[in-house]
XYZ file of C-alpha atoms in Angstrom:
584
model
C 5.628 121.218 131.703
C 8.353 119.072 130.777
C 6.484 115.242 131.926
C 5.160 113.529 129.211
C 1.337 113.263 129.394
C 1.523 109.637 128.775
C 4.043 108.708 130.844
C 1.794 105.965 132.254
C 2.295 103.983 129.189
C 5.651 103.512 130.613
C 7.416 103.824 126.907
C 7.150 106.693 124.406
C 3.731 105.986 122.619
C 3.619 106.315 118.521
C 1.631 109.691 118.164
C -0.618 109.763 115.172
C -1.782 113.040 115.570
C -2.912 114.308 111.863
C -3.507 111.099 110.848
C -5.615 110.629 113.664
C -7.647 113.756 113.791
C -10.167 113.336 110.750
C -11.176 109.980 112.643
C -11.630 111.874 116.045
C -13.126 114.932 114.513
C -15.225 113.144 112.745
C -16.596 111.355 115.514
C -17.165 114.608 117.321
C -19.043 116.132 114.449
C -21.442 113.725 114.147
C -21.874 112.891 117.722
C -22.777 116.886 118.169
C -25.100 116.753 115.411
C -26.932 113.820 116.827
C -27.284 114.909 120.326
C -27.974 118.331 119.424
C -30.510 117.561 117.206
C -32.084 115.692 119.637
C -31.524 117.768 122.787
C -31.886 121.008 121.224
C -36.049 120.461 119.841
C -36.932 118.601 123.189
C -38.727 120.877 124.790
C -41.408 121.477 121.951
C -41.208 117.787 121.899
C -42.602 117.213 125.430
C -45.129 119.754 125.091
C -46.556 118.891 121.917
C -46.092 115.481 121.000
C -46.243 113.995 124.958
C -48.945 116.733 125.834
C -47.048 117.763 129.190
C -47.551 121.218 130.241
C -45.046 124.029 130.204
C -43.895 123.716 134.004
C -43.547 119.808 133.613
C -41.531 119.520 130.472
C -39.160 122.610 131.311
C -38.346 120.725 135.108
C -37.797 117.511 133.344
C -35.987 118.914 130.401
C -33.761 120.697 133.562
C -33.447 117.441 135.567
C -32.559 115.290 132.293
C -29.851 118.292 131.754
C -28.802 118.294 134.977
C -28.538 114.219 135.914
C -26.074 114.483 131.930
C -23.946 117.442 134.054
C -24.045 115.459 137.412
C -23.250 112.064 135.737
C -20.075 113.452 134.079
C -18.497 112.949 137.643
C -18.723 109.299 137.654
C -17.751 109.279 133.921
C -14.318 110.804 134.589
C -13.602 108.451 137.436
C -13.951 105.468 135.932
C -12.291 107.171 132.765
C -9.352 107.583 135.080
C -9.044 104.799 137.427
C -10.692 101.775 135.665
C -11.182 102.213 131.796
C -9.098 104.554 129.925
C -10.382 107.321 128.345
C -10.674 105.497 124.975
C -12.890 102.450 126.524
C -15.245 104.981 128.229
C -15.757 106.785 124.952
C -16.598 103.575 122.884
C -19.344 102.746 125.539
C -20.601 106.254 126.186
C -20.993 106.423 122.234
C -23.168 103.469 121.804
C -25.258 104.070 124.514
C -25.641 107.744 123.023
C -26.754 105.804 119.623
C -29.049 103.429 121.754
C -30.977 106.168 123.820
C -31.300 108.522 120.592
C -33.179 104.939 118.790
C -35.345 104.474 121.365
C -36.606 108.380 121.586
C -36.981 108.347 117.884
C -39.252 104.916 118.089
C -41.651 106.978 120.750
C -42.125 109.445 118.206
C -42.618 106.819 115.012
C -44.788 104.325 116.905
C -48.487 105.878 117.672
C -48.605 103.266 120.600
C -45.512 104.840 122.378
C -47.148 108.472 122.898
C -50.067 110.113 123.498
C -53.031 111.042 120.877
C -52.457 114.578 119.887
C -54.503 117.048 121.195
C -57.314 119.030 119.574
C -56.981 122.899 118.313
C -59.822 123.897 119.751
C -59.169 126.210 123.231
C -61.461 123.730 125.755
C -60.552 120.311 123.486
C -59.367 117.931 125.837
C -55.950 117.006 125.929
C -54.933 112.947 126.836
C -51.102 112.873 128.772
C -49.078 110.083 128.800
C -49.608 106.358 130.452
C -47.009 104.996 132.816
C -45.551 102.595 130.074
C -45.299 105.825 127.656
C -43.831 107.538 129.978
C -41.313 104.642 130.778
C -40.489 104.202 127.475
C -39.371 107.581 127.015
C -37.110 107.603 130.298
C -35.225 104.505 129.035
C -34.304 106.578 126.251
C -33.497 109.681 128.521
C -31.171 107.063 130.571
C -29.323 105.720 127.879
C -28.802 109.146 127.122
C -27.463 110.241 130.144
C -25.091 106.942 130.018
C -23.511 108.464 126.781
C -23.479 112.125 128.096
C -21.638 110.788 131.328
C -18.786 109.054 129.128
C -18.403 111.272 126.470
C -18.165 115.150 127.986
C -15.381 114.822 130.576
C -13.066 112.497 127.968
C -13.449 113.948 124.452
C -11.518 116.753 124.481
C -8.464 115.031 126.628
C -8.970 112.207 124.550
C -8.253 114.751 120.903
C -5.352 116.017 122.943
C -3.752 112.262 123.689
C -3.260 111.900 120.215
C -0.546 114.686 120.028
C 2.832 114.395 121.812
C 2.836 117.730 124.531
C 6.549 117.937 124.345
C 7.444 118.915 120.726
C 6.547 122.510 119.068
C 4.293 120.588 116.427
C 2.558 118.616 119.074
C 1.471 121.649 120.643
C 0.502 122.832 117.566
C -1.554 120.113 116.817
C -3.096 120.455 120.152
C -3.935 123.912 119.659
C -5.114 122.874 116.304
C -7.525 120.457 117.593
C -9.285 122.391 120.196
C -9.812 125.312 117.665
C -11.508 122.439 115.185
C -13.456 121.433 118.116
C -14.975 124.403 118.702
C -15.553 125.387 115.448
C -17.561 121.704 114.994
C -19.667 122.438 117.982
C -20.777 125.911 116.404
C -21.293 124.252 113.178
C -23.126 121.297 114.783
C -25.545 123.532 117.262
C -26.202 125.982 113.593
C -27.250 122.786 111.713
C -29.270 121.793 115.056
C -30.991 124.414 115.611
C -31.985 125.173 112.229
C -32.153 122.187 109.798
C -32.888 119.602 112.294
C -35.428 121.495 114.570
C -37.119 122.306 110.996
C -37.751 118.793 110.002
C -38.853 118.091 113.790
C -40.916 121.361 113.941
C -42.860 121.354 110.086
C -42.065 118.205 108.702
C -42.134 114.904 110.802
C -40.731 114.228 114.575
C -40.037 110.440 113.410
C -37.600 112.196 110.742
C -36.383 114.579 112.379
C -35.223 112.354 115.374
C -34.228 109.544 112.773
C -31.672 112.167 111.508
C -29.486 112.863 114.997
C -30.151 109.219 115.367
C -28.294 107.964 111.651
C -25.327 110.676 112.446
C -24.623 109.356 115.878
C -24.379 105.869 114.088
C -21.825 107.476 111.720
C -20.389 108.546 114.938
C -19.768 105.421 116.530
C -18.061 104.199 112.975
C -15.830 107.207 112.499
C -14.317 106.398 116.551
C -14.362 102.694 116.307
C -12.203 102.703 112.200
C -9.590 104.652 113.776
C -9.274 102.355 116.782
C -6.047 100.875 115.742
C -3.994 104.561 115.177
C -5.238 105.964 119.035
C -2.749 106.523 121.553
C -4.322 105.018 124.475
C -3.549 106.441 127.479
C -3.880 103.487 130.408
C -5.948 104.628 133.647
C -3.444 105.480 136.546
C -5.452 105.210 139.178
C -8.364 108.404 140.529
C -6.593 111.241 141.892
C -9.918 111.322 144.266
C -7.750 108.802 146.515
C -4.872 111.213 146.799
C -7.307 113.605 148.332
C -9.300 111.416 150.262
C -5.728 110.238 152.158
C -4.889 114.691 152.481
C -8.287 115.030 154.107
C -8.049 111.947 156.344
C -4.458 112.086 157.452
C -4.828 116.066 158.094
C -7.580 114.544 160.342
C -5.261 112.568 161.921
C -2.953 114.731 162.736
C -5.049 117.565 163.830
C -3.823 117.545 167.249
C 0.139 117.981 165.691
C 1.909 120.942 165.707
C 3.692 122.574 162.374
C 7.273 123.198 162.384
C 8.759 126.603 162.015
C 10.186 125.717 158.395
C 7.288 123.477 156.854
C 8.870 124.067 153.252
C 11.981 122.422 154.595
C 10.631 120.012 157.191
C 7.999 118.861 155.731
C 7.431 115.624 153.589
C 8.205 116.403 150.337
C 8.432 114.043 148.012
C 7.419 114.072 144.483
C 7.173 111.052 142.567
C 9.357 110.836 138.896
C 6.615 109.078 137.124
C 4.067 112.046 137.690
C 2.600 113.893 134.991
C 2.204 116.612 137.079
C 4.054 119.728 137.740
C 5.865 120.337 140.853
C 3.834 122.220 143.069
C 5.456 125.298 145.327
C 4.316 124.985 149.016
C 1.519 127.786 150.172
C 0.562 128.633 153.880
C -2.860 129.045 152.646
C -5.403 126.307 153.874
C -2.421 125.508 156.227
C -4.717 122.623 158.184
C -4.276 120.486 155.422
C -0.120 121.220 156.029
C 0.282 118.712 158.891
C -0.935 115.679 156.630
C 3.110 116.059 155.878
C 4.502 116.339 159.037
C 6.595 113.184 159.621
C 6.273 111.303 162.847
C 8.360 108.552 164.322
C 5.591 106.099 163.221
C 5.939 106.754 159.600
C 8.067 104.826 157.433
C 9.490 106.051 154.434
C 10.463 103.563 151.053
C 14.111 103.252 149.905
C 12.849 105.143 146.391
C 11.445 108.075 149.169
C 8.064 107.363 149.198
C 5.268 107.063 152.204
C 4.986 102.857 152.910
C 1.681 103.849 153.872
C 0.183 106.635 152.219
C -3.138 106.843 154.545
C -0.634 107.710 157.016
C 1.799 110.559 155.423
C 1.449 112.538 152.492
C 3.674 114.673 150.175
C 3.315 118.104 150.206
C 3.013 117.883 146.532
C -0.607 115.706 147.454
C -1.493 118.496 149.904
C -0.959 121.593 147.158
C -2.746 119.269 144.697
C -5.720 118.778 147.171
C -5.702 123.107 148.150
C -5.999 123.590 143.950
C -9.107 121.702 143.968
C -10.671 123.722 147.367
C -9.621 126.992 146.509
C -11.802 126.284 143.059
C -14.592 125.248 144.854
C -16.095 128.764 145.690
C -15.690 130.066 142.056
C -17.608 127.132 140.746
C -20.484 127.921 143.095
C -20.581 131.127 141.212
C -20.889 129.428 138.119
C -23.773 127.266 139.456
C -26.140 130.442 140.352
C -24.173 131.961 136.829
C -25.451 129.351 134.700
C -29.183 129.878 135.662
C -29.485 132.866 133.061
C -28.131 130.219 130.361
C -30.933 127.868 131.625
C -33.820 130.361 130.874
C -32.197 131.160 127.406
C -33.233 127.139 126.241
C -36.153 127.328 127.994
C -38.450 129.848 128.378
C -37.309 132.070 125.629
C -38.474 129.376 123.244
C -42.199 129.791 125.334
C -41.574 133.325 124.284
C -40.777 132.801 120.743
C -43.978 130.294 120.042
C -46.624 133.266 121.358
C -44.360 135.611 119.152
C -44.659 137.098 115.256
C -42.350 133.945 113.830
C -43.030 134.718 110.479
C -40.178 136.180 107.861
C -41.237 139.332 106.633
C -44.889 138.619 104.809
C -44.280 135.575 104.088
C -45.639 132.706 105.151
C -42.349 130.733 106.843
C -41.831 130.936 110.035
C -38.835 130.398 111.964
C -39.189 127.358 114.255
C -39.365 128.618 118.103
C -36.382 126.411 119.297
C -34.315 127.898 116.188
C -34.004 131.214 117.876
C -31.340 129.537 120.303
C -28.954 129.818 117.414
C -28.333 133.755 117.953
C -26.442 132.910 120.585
C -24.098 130.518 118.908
C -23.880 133.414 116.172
C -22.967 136.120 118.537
C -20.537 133.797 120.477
C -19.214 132.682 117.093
C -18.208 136.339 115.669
C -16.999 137.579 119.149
C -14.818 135.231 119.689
C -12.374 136.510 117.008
C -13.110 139.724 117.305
C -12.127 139.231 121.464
C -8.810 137.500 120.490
C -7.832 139.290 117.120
C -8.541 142.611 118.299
C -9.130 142.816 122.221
C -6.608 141.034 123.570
C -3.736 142.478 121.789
C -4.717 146.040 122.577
C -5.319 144.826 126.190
C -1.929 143.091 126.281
C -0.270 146.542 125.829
C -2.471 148.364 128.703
C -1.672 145.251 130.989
C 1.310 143.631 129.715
C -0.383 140.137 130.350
C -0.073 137.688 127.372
C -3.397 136.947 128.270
C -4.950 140.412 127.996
C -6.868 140.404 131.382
C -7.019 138.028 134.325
C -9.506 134.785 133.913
C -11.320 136.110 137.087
C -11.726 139.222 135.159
C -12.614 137.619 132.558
C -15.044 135.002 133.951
C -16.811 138.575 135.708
C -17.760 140.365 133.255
C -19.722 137.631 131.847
C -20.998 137.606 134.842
C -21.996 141.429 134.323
C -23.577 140.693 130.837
C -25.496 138.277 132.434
C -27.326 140.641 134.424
C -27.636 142.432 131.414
C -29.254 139.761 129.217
C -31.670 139.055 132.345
C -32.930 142.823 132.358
C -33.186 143.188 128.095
C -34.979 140.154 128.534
C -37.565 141.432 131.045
C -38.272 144.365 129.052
C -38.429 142.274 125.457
C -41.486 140.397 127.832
C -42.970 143.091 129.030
C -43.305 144.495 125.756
C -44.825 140.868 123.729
C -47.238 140.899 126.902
C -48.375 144.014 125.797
C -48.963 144.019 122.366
C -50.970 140.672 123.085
C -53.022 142.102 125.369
C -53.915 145.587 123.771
C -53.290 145.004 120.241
C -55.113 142.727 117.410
C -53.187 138.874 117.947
C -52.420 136.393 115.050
C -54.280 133.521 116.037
C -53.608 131.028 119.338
C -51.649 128.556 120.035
C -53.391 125.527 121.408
C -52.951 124.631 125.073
C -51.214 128.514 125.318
C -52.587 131.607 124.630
C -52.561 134.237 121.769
C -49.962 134.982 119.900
C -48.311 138.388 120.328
C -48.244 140.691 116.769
C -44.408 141.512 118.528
C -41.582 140.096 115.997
C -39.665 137.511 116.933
C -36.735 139.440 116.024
C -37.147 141.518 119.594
C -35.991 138.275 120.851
C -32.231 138.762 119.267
C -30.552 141.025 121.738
C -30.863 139.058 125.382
C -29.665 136.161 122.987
C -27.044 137.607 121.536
C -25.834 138.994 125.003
C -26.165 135.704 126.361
C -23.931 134.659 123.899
C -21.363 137.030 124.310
C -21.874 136.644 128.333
C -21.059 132.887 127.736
C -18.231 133.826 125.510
C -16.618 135.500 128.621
C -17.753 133.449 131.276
C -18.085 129.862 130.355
C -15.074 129.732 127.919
C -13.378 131.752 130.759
C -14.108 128.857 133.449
C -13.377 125.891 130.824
C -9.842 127.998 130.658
C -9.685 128.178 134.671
C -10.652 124.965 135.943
C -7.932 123.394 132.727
C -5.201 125.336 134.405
C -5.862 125.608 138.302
C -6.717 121.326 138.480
C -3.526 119.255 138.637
C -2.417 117.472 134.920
C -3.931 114.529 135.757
C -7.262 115.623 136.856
C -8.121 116.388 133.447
C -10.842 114.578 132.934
C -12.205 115.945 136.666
C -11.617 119.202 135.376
C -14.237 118.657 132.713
C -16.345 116.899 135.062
C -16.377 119.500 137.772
C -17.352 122.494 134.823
C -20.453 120.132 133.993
C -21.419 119.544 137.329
C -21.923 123.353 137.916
C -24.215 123.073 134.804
C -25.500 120.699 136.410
C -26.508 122.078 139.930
C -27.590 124.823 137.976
C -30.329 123.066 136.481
C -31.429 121.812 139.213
C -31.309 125.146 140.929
C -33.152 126.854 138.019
C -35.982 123.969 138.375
C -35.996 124.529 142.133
C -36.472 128.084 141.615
C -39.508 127.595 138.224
C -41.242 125.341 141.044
C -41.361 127.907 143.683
C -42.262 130.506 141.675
C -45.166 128.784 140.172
C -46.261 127.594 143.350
C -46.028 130.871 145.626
C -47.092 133.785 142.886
C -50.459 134.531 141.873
C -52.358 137.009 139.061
C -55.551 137.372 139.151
C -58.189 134.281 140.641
C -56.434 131.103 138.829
C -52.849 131.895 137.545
C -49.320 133.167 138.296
C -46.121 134.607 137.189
C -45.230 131.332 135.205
C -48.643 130.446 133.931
C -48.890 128.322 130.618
C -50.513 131.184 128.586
C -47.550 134.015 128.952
C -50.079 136.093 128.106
C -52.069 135.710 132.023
C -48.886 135.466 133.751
C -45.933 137.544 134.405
C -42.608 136.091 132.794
C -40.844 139.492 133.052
C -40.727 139.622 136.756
C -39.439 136.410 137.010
C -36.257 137.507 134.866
C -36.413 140.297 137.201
C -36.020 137.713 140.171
C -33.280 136.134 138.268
C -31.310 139.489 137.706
C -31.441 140.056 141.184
C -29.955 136.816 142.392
C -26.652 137.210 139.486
C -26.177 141.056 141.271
C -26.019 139.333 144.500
C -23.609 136.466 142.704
C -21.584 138.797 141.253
C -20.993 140.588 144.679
C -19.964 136.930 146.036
C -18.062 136.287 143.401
C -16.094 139.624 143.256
C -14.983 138.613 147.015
C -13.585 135.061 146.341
C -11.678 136.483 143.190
C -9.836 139.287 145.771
C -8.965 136.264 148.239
C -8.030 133.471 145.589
C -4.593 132.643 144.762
C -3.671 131.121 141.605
C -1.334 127.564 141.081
C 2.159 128.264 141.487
C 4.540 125.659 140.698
C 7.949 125.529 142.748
C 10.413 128.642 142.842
C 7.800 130.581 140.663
C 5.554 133.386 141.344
C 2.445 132.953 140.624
C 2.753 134.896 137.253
C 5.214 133.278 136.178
C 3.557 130.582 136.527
C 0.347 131.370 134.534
C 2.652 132.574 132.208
C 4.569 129.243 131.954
C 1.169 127.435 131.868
C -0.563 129.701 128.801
C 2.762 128.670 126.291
C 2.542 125.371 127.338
C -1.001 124.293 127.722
C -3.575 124.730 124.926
C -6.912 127.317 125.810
C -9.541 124.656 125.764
């Protein structure tokens, strides 16, 4: 792509790359470590500190995810159309700050949660008043404020600080996304085992004070380099482009194509764009006759539509089809990311009615800390995948990427039915042990806890990771290269969106379940003591619904056709795209 990313600026802007990386990294850092540390524990928070049962704090702990996800929509389009990318941020951050001060006053201040409950089995157990529980949803808005701002803009944000059309501004793109990622492993390692220790054994006022000091540092580290950003002026939503496709294809329903659309139709392409030029495709060919010029339409001495609700380029159109043809692959990532949802949810259910302990020894692990396996497994495959894999793979396909993304993206997919199954087994077998052999005590408001180590816990993790490593990386990769350039910050939006159906999909389905499935007189498959329900089938259910995704999914990759930019094929043009855009 030879357009300047920040050609909106209107003049070459003074990059500051390097010199503005330790300020932006920094602020990512600490901003991971923060919400991390706060998001990572919440679950044991909910249950133990605001008393709410299992069911209750895993559908709010979904929703909460899910509304962050969902919000990240309205974050990139007023990122792009109203406030810049670097305005958003500076908000998002301090209402981030804000939300993670108010949760850590409900844990210091007595008045602003519930009396804790008593060890004994039948001791009763006070919930939370209204005002508590108001309290603590400020904190979870704020929260989602910051989420909303900050995950659609902070990686294109790192990336506006390098200039995309020299060799070392590329590298220092490249550069930055690999520092990224290796500051979200290193904040999620430090989350989920520092933090959630101080939470779980020490104090929750501490523990929540920490995440809430380093998102303070946060803020300071974005706000000191404030004067060395490139900052890259909003240009208006591209969600208007497509609204005018849709409505003017509308329009024109009743019209009739001409036998030569690529030459007869409207095609012009503005030289401002950031864009590339887009080749024209026959697929989707409804949306076609929002081109077709009529002798109503009136055309601007520089080429362009006077009215663009009534004509539109065919460069709008192909820009419009990338976004639809996407659309069925990311409903494969919504039912997808369901088997992530259960992996920071009711595996840490399964880990607190486990053997925690270390050996003989009296430490035991914290039951949110077991999340980290997956970070470690994603962590070491990763290299392994791009060191080793991909170059031996590059000779068997002579792709520079090793295999398609759509291949790529499905055999996550297949691990994930994988990690469902180990997972169903691991549960069958703590259910067990707890029910045939000696326990090691209860856990109050649960149920005994099984003599099965913790450790059994490892593999569906460590899949999940891997499965993740495929999959999610793989869609981050797809939805960067298949959206137009300056739908970016959609791009990001539309990835978290699919998290976010997918927790409220994974709720829907935890509701139903616990509602429709019985064992024995009193409980059912999802009961609050593992031990009386039946956990395993429901992974069972879960495994069953990613086959019949993976079928789905295996169709839409036959039928979809990548971005192809004008007089390319379309590997060419993947080709073209992989040297010049950075793997996100």
């Amino acid at each position: 792509m030879e357009k300047n990313e920040v050609a909106v600026t209107k003049k070459e802007p003074n990059y500051r790359g390097v010199k503005a990386m330790p300020f932006v990294i920094g602020n990512e850092t600490f901003e991971k470590l923060g919400t991390l540390g706060t998001s990572s524990n919440m679950l044991v928070y909910l249950s133990t500190v605001f008393n709410m049962s299992s069911i209750s704090a895993t559908n709010l702990i979904n929703i909460f995810h899910g509304t962050c996800n969902f919000g990240t929509l309205i974050g990139a389009f007023l990122s792009d159309t109203y406030l810049g990318r670097y305005k958003t941020l500076g908000i998002a951050s301090v209402s981030s700050f804000l939300g993670m001060l108010v949760l850590t006053l409900t844990a210091a201040f007595s008045a602003l949660h519930p009396p804790e409950c008593g060890a004994e089995e039948n001791s009763k157990c006070v919930g939370p008043t209204p005002w508590q529980l108001a309290f603590l949803f400020s904190a979870f808005g704020l929260l989602v404020v910051g989420a909303s701002g900050i995950r659609p803009c902070n990686l294109a944000f790192g990336a506006d600080q390098f200039n995309p059309n020299t060799d070392s501004g590329r590298k220092g793109i490249n550069s930055f996304f690999n520092w990224y990622y290796f500051t979200f492993t290193f904040a999620m390692m430090i989350s989920l085992t520092v933090i959630v220790y101080v939470q779980s054994n020490l104090n929750w006022a501490i523990g929540l004070g920490i995440p809430t000091l380093l998102m303070f540092l946060s803020c300071a580290f974005f706000f000191i380099g404030s004067r060395i950003y490139v900052k890259v002026l909003p240009e208006g939503s591209p969600m208007i482009s497509m609204a005018q496709v849709l409505i003017v294809a509308y329009k024109k329903r009743e019209l009739k194509l001409p036998e030569q659309p690529w030459s007869n139709l409207f095609n012009y392409f503005s030289p401002d764009s950031i864009n590339s030029k887009l080749a024209y495709s026959d697929q989707l060919r409804f949306l076609n006759k929002a081109s077709i010029i009529t002798k109503d339409d009136e055309i601007n001495k520089d080429g362009s539509a006077a009215n663009p609700w009534g004509l539109c380029s065919i460069q709008q159109v192909e820009e419009m089809k990338c976004v639809i043809r996407v659309i069925p692959i990311w409903i494969a990532g919504i039912i997808y990311y369901v088997v992530l949802a259960q992996m920071n949810t009711y595996v840490v259910f399964q880990a607190i009615q486990s053997n925690r302990r270390l050996g003989s020894g009296k430490f035991e692990i914290p039951a949110a800390s077991y999340s980290v396996f997956t970070m470690i497994s994603l962590t070491i495959w990763i290299p392994i995948y791009d060191r080793l894999i991909v170059p031996l793979l590059r000779r068997i396909t002579r792709k520079d990427e090793g295999i398609s993304l759509l291949q790529r993206i499905g055999i996550g997919m297949v691990l994930a039915i994988a990690t469902m199954l180990v997972s169903a087994l691991v549960e069958n077998h703590r259910r067990t042990l707890a029910l045939t052999r000696p326990t090691l005590g209860r856990v109050p408001r649960k149920g005994a806890i099984s003599s099965m180590s913790g450790s059994w816990l490892i593999p569906q993790l460590a899949l999940a990771g891997i499965s993740e490593a495929f999959a999610v990386i793989g869609e981050v990769e797809f939805f960067y290269k298949q959206f137009p350039e300056n739908m970016r910050s959609f791009a990001g939006s539309f990835l978290f969106c699919g998290f976010a159906m997918s927790n409220y999909l994974s709720s829907f389905l935890i509701s139903v379940v616990h509602r429709t499935t019985k064992v024995g007189e009193t409980e059912n498959w999802l009961s609050e003591d593992l031990n009386k329900g039946r956990l395993d089938y429901f992974y069972y259910i879960v495994a069953g619904l990613e086959v019949v995704n993976l079928g789905y999914f295996l169709i839409c990759s036959k039928y979809y056709k990548y971005k192809t930019t004008e007089n390319s094929t379309a590997d060419v043009a993947m080709e073209e795209l992989q040297t010049q855009k950075p793997v996100i």
